[in-house]
Amino acid sequence: MESDAVIRALAALAQPHRLSAFRALVVAGQQGLTPTTMAEGLQIPPATLSFHLKELLGAGLVTQSREGRHLIYRAAFEHMNE
């Protein structure tokens, strides 16, 4: 992994809400979680969680997919393991 990517990932995880969200996604595994489920479980307002998920996406730590009407977020295990 390039140094810039490592710095972006570590910077993204340096914020408590983002670290909590990332940990929840790692625990959820390949099943992933919807933003609503994460917001309720982490007790973070949905708008705040959305901001933090965007940062994690930008750092390559999570992926996002659409299943029907729902967005599913998953930890990017391949990227994390690099």
PDB file of N, CA and C in Angstrom:
ATOM      1  N   MET A   1       0.846  -1.167   0.000  1.00  0.00           N
ATOM      2  CA  MET A   1       0.000   0.000   0.000  1.00  0.00           C
ATOM      3  C   MET A   1       0.899   1.239   0.000  1.00  0.00           C
ATOM      4  N   GLU A   2       0.523   2.214  -0.778  1.00  0.00           N
ATOM      5  CA  GLU A   2       1.274   3.465  -0.859  1.00  0.00           C
ATOM      6  C   GLU A   2       1.184   4.247   0.455  1.00  0.00           C
ATOM      7  N   SER A   3       2.193   5.020   0.747  1.00  0.00           N
ATOM      8  CA  SER A   3       2.235   5.807   1.987  1.00  0.00           C
ATOM      9  C   SER A   3       1.055   6.769   2.088  1.00  0.00           C
ATOM     10  N   ASP A   4       0.688   7.402   0.966  1.00  0.00           N
ATOM     11  CA  ASP A   4      -0.439   8.344   0.991  1.00  0.00           C
ATOM     12  C   ASP A   4      -1.738   7.645   1.385  1.00  0.00           C
ATOM     13  N   ALA A   5      -1.955   6.432   0.884  1.00  0.00           N
ATOM     14  CA  ALA A   5      -3.166   5.681   1.217  1.00  0.00           C
ATOM     15  C   ALA A   5      -3.177   5.299   2.692  1.00  0.00           C
ATOM     16  N   VAL A   6      -2.029   4.937   3.213  1.00  0.00           N
ATOM     17  CA  VAL A   6      -1.932   4.584   4.638  1.00  0.00           C
ATOM     18  C   VAL A   6      -2.250   5.806   5.495  1.00  0.00           C
ATOM     19  N   ILE A   7      -1.717   6.950   5.116  1.00  0.00           N
ATOM     20  CA  ILE A   7      -1.959   8.181   5.872  1.00  0.00           C
ATOM     21  C   ILE A   7      -3.440   8.550   5.838  1.00  0.00           C
ATOM     22  N   ARG A   8      -4.080   8.438   4.657  1.00  0.00           N
ATOM     23  CA  ARG A   8      -5.518   8.736   4.548  1.00  0.00           C
ATOM     24  C   ARG A   8      -6.334   7.797   5.429  1.00  0.00           C
ATOM     25  N   ALA A   9      -5.995   6.502   5.417  1.00  0.00           N
ATOM     26  CA  ALA A   9      -6.737   5.530   6.212  1.00  0.00           C
ATOM     27  C   ALA A   9      -6.579   5.796   7.703  1.00  0.00           C
ATOM     28  N   LEU A  10      -5.355   6.040   8.133  1.00  0.00           N
ATOM     29  CA  LEU A  10      -5.129   6.309   9.561  1.00  0.00           C
ATOM     30  C   LEU A  10      -5.783   7.619   9.995  1.00  0.00           C
ATOM     31  N   ALA A  11      -5.740   8.624   9.138  1.00  0.00           N
ATOM     32  CA  ALA A  11      -6.393   9.902   9.456  1.00  0.00           C
ATOM     33  C   ALA A  11      -7.900   9.716   9.588  1.00  0.00           C
ATOM     34  N   ALA A  12      -8.483   8.901   8.716  1.00  0.00           N
ATOM     35  CA  ALA A  12      -9.925   8.649   8.782  1.00  0.00           C
ATOM     36  C   ALA A  12     -10.294   7.943  10.084  1.00  0.00           C
ATOM     37  N   LEU A  13      -9.459   7.029  10.519  1.00  0.00           N
ATOM     38  CA  LEU A  13      -9.746   6.266  11.739  1.00  0.00           C
ATOM     39  C   LEU A  13      -9.402   7.023  13.017  1.00  0.00           C
ATOM     40  N   ALA A  14      -8.782   8.184  12.884  1.00  0.00           N
ATOM     41  CA  ALA A  14      -8.374   8.957  14.058  1.00  0.00           C
ATOM     42  C   ALA A  14      -9.532   9.707  14.706  1.00  0.00           C
ATOM     43  N   GLN A  15     -10.733   9.588  14.155  1.00  0.00           N
ATOM     44  CA  GLN A  15     -11.906  10.260  14.704  1.00  0.00           C
ATOM     45  C   GLN A  15     -12.775   9.201  15.386  1.00  0.00           C
ATOM     46  N   PRO A  16     -13.228   9.419  16.620  1.00  0.00           N
ATOM     47  CA  PRO A  16     -13.941   8.379  17.381  1.00  0.00           C
ATOM     48  C   PRO A  16     -15.183   7.796  16.696  1.00  0.00           C
ATOM     49  N   HIS A  17     -16.032   8.635  16.080  1.00  0.00           N
ATOM     50  CA  HIS A  17     -17.236   8.105  15.426  1.00  0.00           C
ATOM     51  C   HIS A  17     -16.871   7.232  14.227  1.00  0.00           C
ATOM     52  N   ARG A  18     -15.868   7.656  13.454  1.00  0.00           N
ATOM     53  CA  ARG A  18     -15.458   6.862  12.299  1.00  0.00           C
ATOM     54  C   ARG A  18     -14.844   5.545  12.741  1.00  0.00           C
ATOM     55  N   LEU A  19     -14.045   5.571  13.792  1.00  0.00           N
ATOM     56  CA  LEU A  19     -13.458   4.336  14.308  1.00  0.00           C
ATOM     57  C   LEU A  19     -14.552   3.390  14.790  1.00  0.00           C
ATOM     58  N   SER A  20     -15.551   3.914  15.483  1.00  0.00           N
ATOM     59  CA  SER A  20     -16.668   3.083  15.958  1.00  0.00           C
ATOM     60  C   SER A  20     -17.446   2.484  14.793  1.00  0.00           C
ATOM     61  N   ALA A  21     -17.706   3.286  13.769  1.00  0.00           N
ATOM     62  CA  ALA A  21     -18.435   2.793  12.600  1.00  0.00           C
ATOM     63  C   ALA A  21     -17.631   1.715  11.885  1.00  0.00           C
ATOM     64  N   PHE A  22     -16.338   1.940  11.726  1.00  0.00           N
ATOM     65  CA  PHE A  22     -15.494   0.955  11.061  1.00  0.00           C
ATOM     66  C   PHE A  22     -15.450  -0.346  11.854  1.00  0.00           C
ATOM     67  N   ARG A  23     -15.319  -0.251  13.150  1.00  0.00           N
ATOM     68  CA  ARG A  23     -15.311  -1.456  13.992  1.00  0.00           C
ATOM     69  C   ARG A  23     -16.625  -2.228  13.853  1.00  0.00           C
ATOM     70  N   ALA A  24     -17.745  -1.501  13.828  1.00  0.00           N
ATOM     71  CA  ALA A  24     -19.047  -2.160  13.676  1.00  0.00           C
ATOM     72  C   ALA A  24     -19.123  -2.900  12.343  1.00  0.00           C
ATOM     73  N   LEU A  25     -18.566  -2.308  11.295  1.00  0.00           N
ATOM     74  CA  LEU A  25     -18.588  -2.958   9.985  1.00  0.00           C
ATOM     75  C   LEU A  25     -17.666  -4.172   9.946  1.00  0.00           C
ATOM     76  N   VAL A  26     -16.543  -4.108  10.633  1.00  0.00           N
ATOM     77  CA  VAL A  26     -15.640  -5.263  10.691  1.00  0.00           C
ATOM     78  C   VAL A  26     -16.338  -6.415  11.414  1.00  0.00           C
ATOM     79  N   VAL A  27     -17.008  -6.118  12.504  1.00  0.00           N
ATOM     80  CA  VAL A  27     -17.723  -7.152  13.259  1.00  0.00           C
ATOM     81  C   VAL A  27     -18.862  -7.734  12.418  1.00  0.00           C
ATOM     82  N   ALA A  28     -19.541  -6.902  11.646  1.00  0.00           N
ATOM     83  CA  ALA A  28     -20.661  -7.364  10.820  1.00  0.00           C
ATOM     84  C   ALA A  28     -20.186  -8.286   9.701  1.00  0.00           C
ATOM     85  N   GLY A  29     -18.936  -8.157   9.288  1.00  0.00           N
ATOM     86  CA  GLY A  29     -18.397  -9.018   8.241  1.00  0.00           C
ATOM     87  C   GLY A  29     -18.950  -8.686   6.866  1.00  0.00           C
ATOM     88  N   GLN A  30     -18.972  -9.688   5.998  1.00  0.00           N
ATOM     89  CA  GLN A  30     -19.402  -9.484   4.616  1.00  0.00           C
ATOM     90  C   GLN A  30     -20.885  -9.175   4.490  1.00  0.00           C
ATOM     91  N   GLN A  31     -21.646  -9.432   5.528  1.00  0.00           N
ATOM     92  CA  GLN A  31     -23.072  -9.102   5.525  1.00  0.00           C
ATOM     93  C   GLN A  31     -23.264  -7.595   5.449  1.00  0.00           C
ATOM     94  N   GLY A  32     -22.402  -6.843   6.130  1.00  0.00           N
ATOM     95  CA  GLY A  32     -22.488  -5.394   6.143  1.00  0.00           C
ATOM     96  C   GLY A  32     -23.647  -4.889   6.980  1.00  0.00           C
ATOM     97  N   LEU A  33     -23.814  -3.578   6.974  1.00  0.00           N
ATOM     98  CA  LEU A  33     -24.868  -2.922   7.749  1.00  0.00           C
ATOM     99  C   LEU A  33     -25.460  -1.780   6.952  1.00  0.00           C
ATOM    100  N   THR A  34     -26.726  -1.497   7.215  1.00  0.00           N
ATOM    101  CA  THR A  34     -27.345  -0.312   6.634  1.00  0.00           C
ATOM    102  C   THR A  34     -26.999   0.882   7.523  1.00  0.00           C
ATOM    103  N   PRO A  35     -27.037   2.085   6.971  1.00  0.00           N
ATOM    104  CA  PRO A  35     -26.778   3.264   7.805  1.00  0.00           C
ATOM    105  C   PRO A  35     -27.741   3.385   8.978  1.00  0.00           C
ATOM    106  N   THR A  36     -28.988   3.017   8.772  1.00  0.00           N
ATOM    107  CA  THR A  36     -29.978   3.102   9.854  1.00  0.00           C
ATOM    108  C   THR A  36     -29.593   2.191  11.010  1.00  0.00           C
ATOM    109  N   THR A  37     -29.203   0.978  10.699  1.00  0.00           N
ATOM    110  CA  THR A  37     -28.794   0.026  11.737  1.00  0.00           C
ATOM    111  C   THR A  37     -27.566   0.536  12.483  1.00  0.00           C
ATOM    112  N   MET A  38     -26.604   1.068  11.728  1.00  0.00           N
ATOM    113  CA  MET A  38     -25.390   1.600  12.368  1.00  0.00           C
ATOM    114  C   MET A  38     -25.711   2.794  13.250  1.00  0.00           C
ATOM    115  N   ALA A  39     -26.523   3.716  12.756  1.00  0.00           N
ATOM    116  CA  ALA A  39     -26.859   4.918  13.526  1.00  0.00           C
ATOM    117  C   ALA A  39     -27.536   4.549  14.840  1.00  0.00           C
ATOM    118  N   GLU A  40     -28.447   3.586  14.781  1.00  0.00           N
ATOM    119  CA  GLU A  40     -29.130   3.156  16.003  1.00  0.00           C
ATOM    120  C   GLU A  40     -28.166   2.466  16.960  1.00  0.00           C
ATOM    121  N   GLY A  41     -27.353   1.572  16.436  1.00  0.00           N
ATOM    122  CA  GLY A  41     -26.429   0.816  17.278  1.00  0.00           C
ATOM    123  C   GLY A  41     -25.350   1.678  17.895  1.00  0.00           C
ATOM    124  N   LEU A  42     -24.871   2.667  17.139  1.00  0.00           N
ATOM    125  CA  LEU A  42     -23.799   3.539  17.626  1.00  0.00           C
ATOM    126  C   LEU A  42     -24.312   4.788  18.324  1.00  0.00           C
ATOM    127  N   GLN A  43     -25.622   4.989  18.257  1.00  0.00           N
ATOM    128  CA  GLN A  43     -26.263   6.177  18.832  1.00  0.00           C
ATOM    129  C   GLN A  43     -25.634   7.457  18.286  1.00  0.00           C
ATOM    130  N   ILE A  44     -25.529   7.484  16.954  1.00  0.00           N
ATOM    131  CA  ILE A  44     -25.015   8.644  16.236  1.00  0.00           C
ATOM    132  C   ILE A  44     -26.140   9.150  15.341  1.00  0.00           C
ATOM    133  N   PRO A  45     -26.401  10.450  15.305  1.00  0.00           N
ATOM    134  CA  PRO A  45     -27.440  10.960  14.402  1.00  0.00           C
ATOM    135  C   PRO A  45     -27.147  10.553  12.956  1.00  0.00           C
ATOM    136  N   PRO A  46     -28.186  10.196  12.189  1.00  0.00           N
ATOM    137  CA  PRO A  46     -27.973   9.742  10.808  1.00  0.00           C
ATOM    138  C   PRO A  46     -27.163  10.709   9.936  1.00  0.00           C
ATOM    139  N   ALA A  47     -27.401  11.995  10.051  1.00  0.00           N
ATOM    140  CA  ALA A  47     -26.647  12.960   9.236  1.00  0.00           C
ATOM    141  C   ALA A  47     -25.166  12.950   9.607  1.00  0.00           C
ATOM    142  N   THR A  48     -24.874  12.818  10.873  1.00  0.00           N
ATOM    143  CA  THR A  48     -23.480  12.753  11.333  1.00  0.00           C
ATOM    144  C   THR A  48     -22.826  11.481  10.829  1.00  0.00           C
ATOM    145  N   LEU A  49     -23.540  10.361  10.930  1.00  0.00           N
ATOM    146  CA  LEU A  49     -23.003   9.091  10.454  1.00  0.00           C
ATOM    147  C   LEU A  49     -22.741   9.153   8.955  1.00  0.00           C
ATOM    148  N   SER A  50     -23.631   9.747   8.217  1.00  0.00           N
ATOM    149  CA  SER A  50     -23.461   9.874   6.771  1.00  0.00           C
ATOM    150  C   SER A  50     -22.160  10.597   6.432  1.00  0.00           C
ATOM    151  N   PHE A  51     -21.880  11.673   7.138  1.00  0.00           N
ATOM    152  CA  PHE A  51     -20.630  12.416   6.938  1.00  0.00           C
ATOM    153  C   PHE A  51     -19.418  11.518   7.194  1.00  0.00           C
ATOM    154  N   HIS A  52     -19.460  10.769   8.274  1.00  0.00           N
ATOM    155  CA  HIS A  52     -18.327   9.916   8.640  1.00  0.00           C
ATOM    156  C   HIS A  52     -18.160   8.735   7.679  1.00  0.00           C
ATOM    157  N   LEU A  53     -19.271   8.175   7.207  1.00  0.00           N
ATOM    158  CA  LEU A  53     -19.179   7.094   6.233  1.00  0.00           C
ATOM    159  C   LEU A  53     -18.565   7.587   4.923  1.00  0.00           C
ATOM    160  N   LYS A  54     -18.891   8.818   4.550  1.00  0.00           N
ATOM    161  CA  LYS A  54     -18.298   9.410   3.345  1.00  0.00           C
ATOM    162  C   LYS A  54     -16.780   9.497   3.488  1.00  0.00           C
ATOM    163  N   GLU A  55     -16.306   9.872   4.655  1.00  0.00           N
ATOM    164  CA  GLU A  55     -14.871   9.956   4.910  1.00  0.00           C
ATOM    165  C   GLU A  55     -14.213   8.572   4.846  1.00  0.00           C
ATOM    166  N   LEU A  56     -14.878   7.564   5.403  1.00  0.00           N
ATOM    167  CA  LEU A  56     -14.343   6.206   5.360  1.00  0.00           C
ATOM    168  C   LEU A  56     -14.320   5.670   3.925  1.00  0.00           C
ATOM    169  N   LEU A  57     -15.340   6.014   3.147  1.00  0.00           N
ATOM    170  CA  LEU A  57     -15.358   5.636   1.731  1.00  0.00           C
ATOM    171  C   LEU A  57     -14.191   6.272   0.991  1.00  0.00           C
ATOM    172  N   GLY A  58     -13.974   7.543   1.236  1.00  0.00           N
ATOM    173  CA  GLY A  58     -12.890   8.266   0.582  1.00  0.00           C
ATOM    174  C   GLY A  58     -11.522   7.708   0.922  1.00  0.00           C
ATOM    175  N   ALA A  59     -11.396   7.152   2.103  1.00  0.00           N
ATOM    176  CA  ALA A  59     -10.123   6.566   2.530  1.00  0.00           C
ATOM    177  C   ALA A  59      -9.984   5.118   2.053  1.00  0.00           C
ATOM    178  N   GLY A  60     -11.040   4.586   1.426  1.00  0.00           N
ATOM    179  CA  GLY A  60     -10.984   3.218   0.923  1.00  0.00           C
ATOM    180  C   GLY A  60     -11.177   2.158   1.983  1.00  0.00           C
ATOM    181  N   LEU A  61     -11.656   2.541   3.146  1.00  0.00           N
ATOM    182  CA  LEU A  61     -11.813   1.583   4.242  1.00  0.00           C
ATOM    183  C   LEU A  61     -13.148   0.848   4.219  1.00  0.00           C
ATOM    184  N   VAL A  62     -14.126   1.411   3.528  1.00  0.00           N
ATOM    185  CA  VAL A  62     -15.437   0.765   3.425  1.00  0.00           C
ATOM    186  C   VAL A  62     -15.899   0.793   1.974  1.00  0.00           C
ATOM    187  N   THR A  63     -16.835  -0.107   1.682  1.00  0.00           N
ATOM    188  CA  THR A  63     -17.480  -0.124   0.379  1.00  0.00           C
ATOM    189  C   THR A  63     -18.970   0.119   0.586  1.00  0.00           C
ATOM    190  N   GLN A  64     -19.613   0.513  -0.490  1.00  0.00           N
ATOM    191  CA  GLN A  64     -21.045   0.799  -0.438  1.00  0.00           C
ATOM    192  C   GLN A  64     -21.699   0.097  -1.620  1.00  0.00           C
ATOM    193  N   SER A  65     -22.809  -0.576  -1.373  1.00  0.00           N
ATOM    194  CA  SER A  65     -23.570  -1.179  -2.461  1.00  0.00           C
ATOM    195  C   SER A  65     -25.050  -0.963  -2.196  1.00  0.00           C
ATOM    196  N   ARG A  66     -25.815  -1.054  -3.256  1.00  0.00           N
ATOM    197  CA  ARG A  66     -27.272  -0.882  -3.131  1.00  0.00           C
ATOM    198  C   ARG A  66     -27.919  -2.244  -3.284  1.00  0.00           C
ATOM    199  N   GLU A  67     -28.784  -2.561  -2.337  1.00  0.00           N
ATOM    200  CA  GLU A  67     -29.581  -3.784  -2.408  1.00  0.00           C
ATOM    201  C   GLU A  67     -31.035  -3.362  -2.285  1.00  0.00           C
ATOM    202  N   GLY A  68     -31.700  -3.303  -3.417  1.00  0.00           N
ATOM    203  CA  GLY A  68     -33.071  -2.789  -3.433  1.00  0.00           C
ATOM    204  C   GLY A  68     -33.054  -1.316  -3.090  1.00  0.00           C
ATOM    205  N   ARG A  69     -33.790  -0.937  -2.082  1.00  0.00           N
ATOM    206  CA  ARG A  69     -33.831   0.465  -1.659  1.00  0.00           C
ATOM    207  C   ARG A  69     -32.782   0.792  -0.610  1.00  0.00           C
ATOM    208  N   HIS A  70     -32.035  -0.181  -0.169  1.00  0.00           N
ATOM    209  CA  HIS A  70     -31.111   0.008   0.940  1.00  0.00           C
ATOM    210  C   HIS A  70     -29.660   0.111   0.487  1.00  0.00           C
ATOM    211  N   LEU A  71     -28.925   0.987   1.154  1.00  0.00           N
ATOM    212  CA  LEU A  71     -27.481   1.037   0.984  1.00  0.00           C
ATOM    213  C   LEU A  71     -26.875   0.116   2.039  1.00  0.00           C
ATOM    214  N   ILE A  72     -25.902  -0.658   1.617  1.00  0.00           N
ATOM    215  CA  ILE A  72     -25.207  -1.558   2.534  1.00  0.00           C
ATOM    216  C   ILE A  72     -23.741  -1.145   2.546  1.00  0.00           C
ATOM    217  N   TYR A  73     -23.226  -0.933   3.725  1.00  0.00           N
ATOM    218  CA  TYR A  73     -21.814  -0.609   3.890  1.00  0.00           C
ATOM    219  C   TYR A  73     -21.102  -1.839   4.437  1.00  0.00           C
ATOM    220  N   ARG A  74     -19.909  -2.077   3.914  1.00  0.00           N
ATOM    221  CA  ARG A  74     -19.081  -3.191   4.363  1.00  0.00           C
ATOM    222  C   ARG A  74     -17.660  -2.709   4.554  1.00  0.00           C
ATOM    223  N   ALA A  75     -16.965  -3.308   5.493  1.00  0.00           N
ATOM    224  CA  ALA A  75     -15.535  -3.005   5.652  1.00  0.00           C
ATOM    225  C   ALA A  75     -14.811  -3.528   4.415  1.00  0.00           C
ATOM    226  N   ALA A  76     -13.859  -2.761   3.913  1.00  0.00           N
ATOM    227  CA  ALA A  76     -13.064  -3.172   2.752  1.00  0.00           C
ATOM    228  C   ALA A  76     -11.899  -4.023   3.280  1.00  0.00           C
ATOM    229  N   PHE A  77     -12.173  -5.292   3.513  1.00  0.00           N
ATOM    230  CA  PHE A  77     -11.193  -6.176   4.148  1.00  0.00           C
ATOM    231  C   PHE A  77      -9.895  -6.280   3.352  1.00  0.00           C
ATOM    232  N   GLU A  78      -9.998  -6.309   2.017  1.00  0.00           N
ATOM    233  CA  GLU A  78      -8.788  -6.420   1.197  1.00  0.00           C
ATOM    234  C   GLU A  78      -7.875  -5.210   1.427  1.00  0.00           C
ATOM    235  N   HIS A  79      -8.480  -4.042   1.404  1.00  0.00           N
ATOM    236  CA  HIS A  79      -7.724  -2.804   1.610  1.00  0.00           C
ATOM    237  C   HIS A  79      -7.169  -2.752   3.038  1.00  0.00           C
ATOM    238  N   MET A  80      -7.989  -3.154   3.987  1.00  0.00           N
ATOM    239  CA  MET A  80      -7.580  -3.134   5.388  1.00  0.00           C
ATOM    240  C   MET A  80      -6.387  -4.062   5.622  1.00  0.00           C
ATOM    241  N   ASN A  81      -6.410  -5.214   4.980  1.00  0.00           N
ATOM    242  CA  ASN A  81      -5.347  -6.191   5.186  1.00  0.00           C
ATOM    243  C   ASN A  81      -4.028  -5.801   4.534  1.00  0.00           C
ATOM    244  N   GLU A  82      -4.085  -4.867   3.580  1.00  0.00           N
ATOM    245  CA  GLU A  82      -2.844  -4.404   2.951  1.00  0.00           C
ATOM    246  C   GLU A  82      -2.013  -3.685   3.977  1.00  0.00           C
TER     247      GLU A  82
END
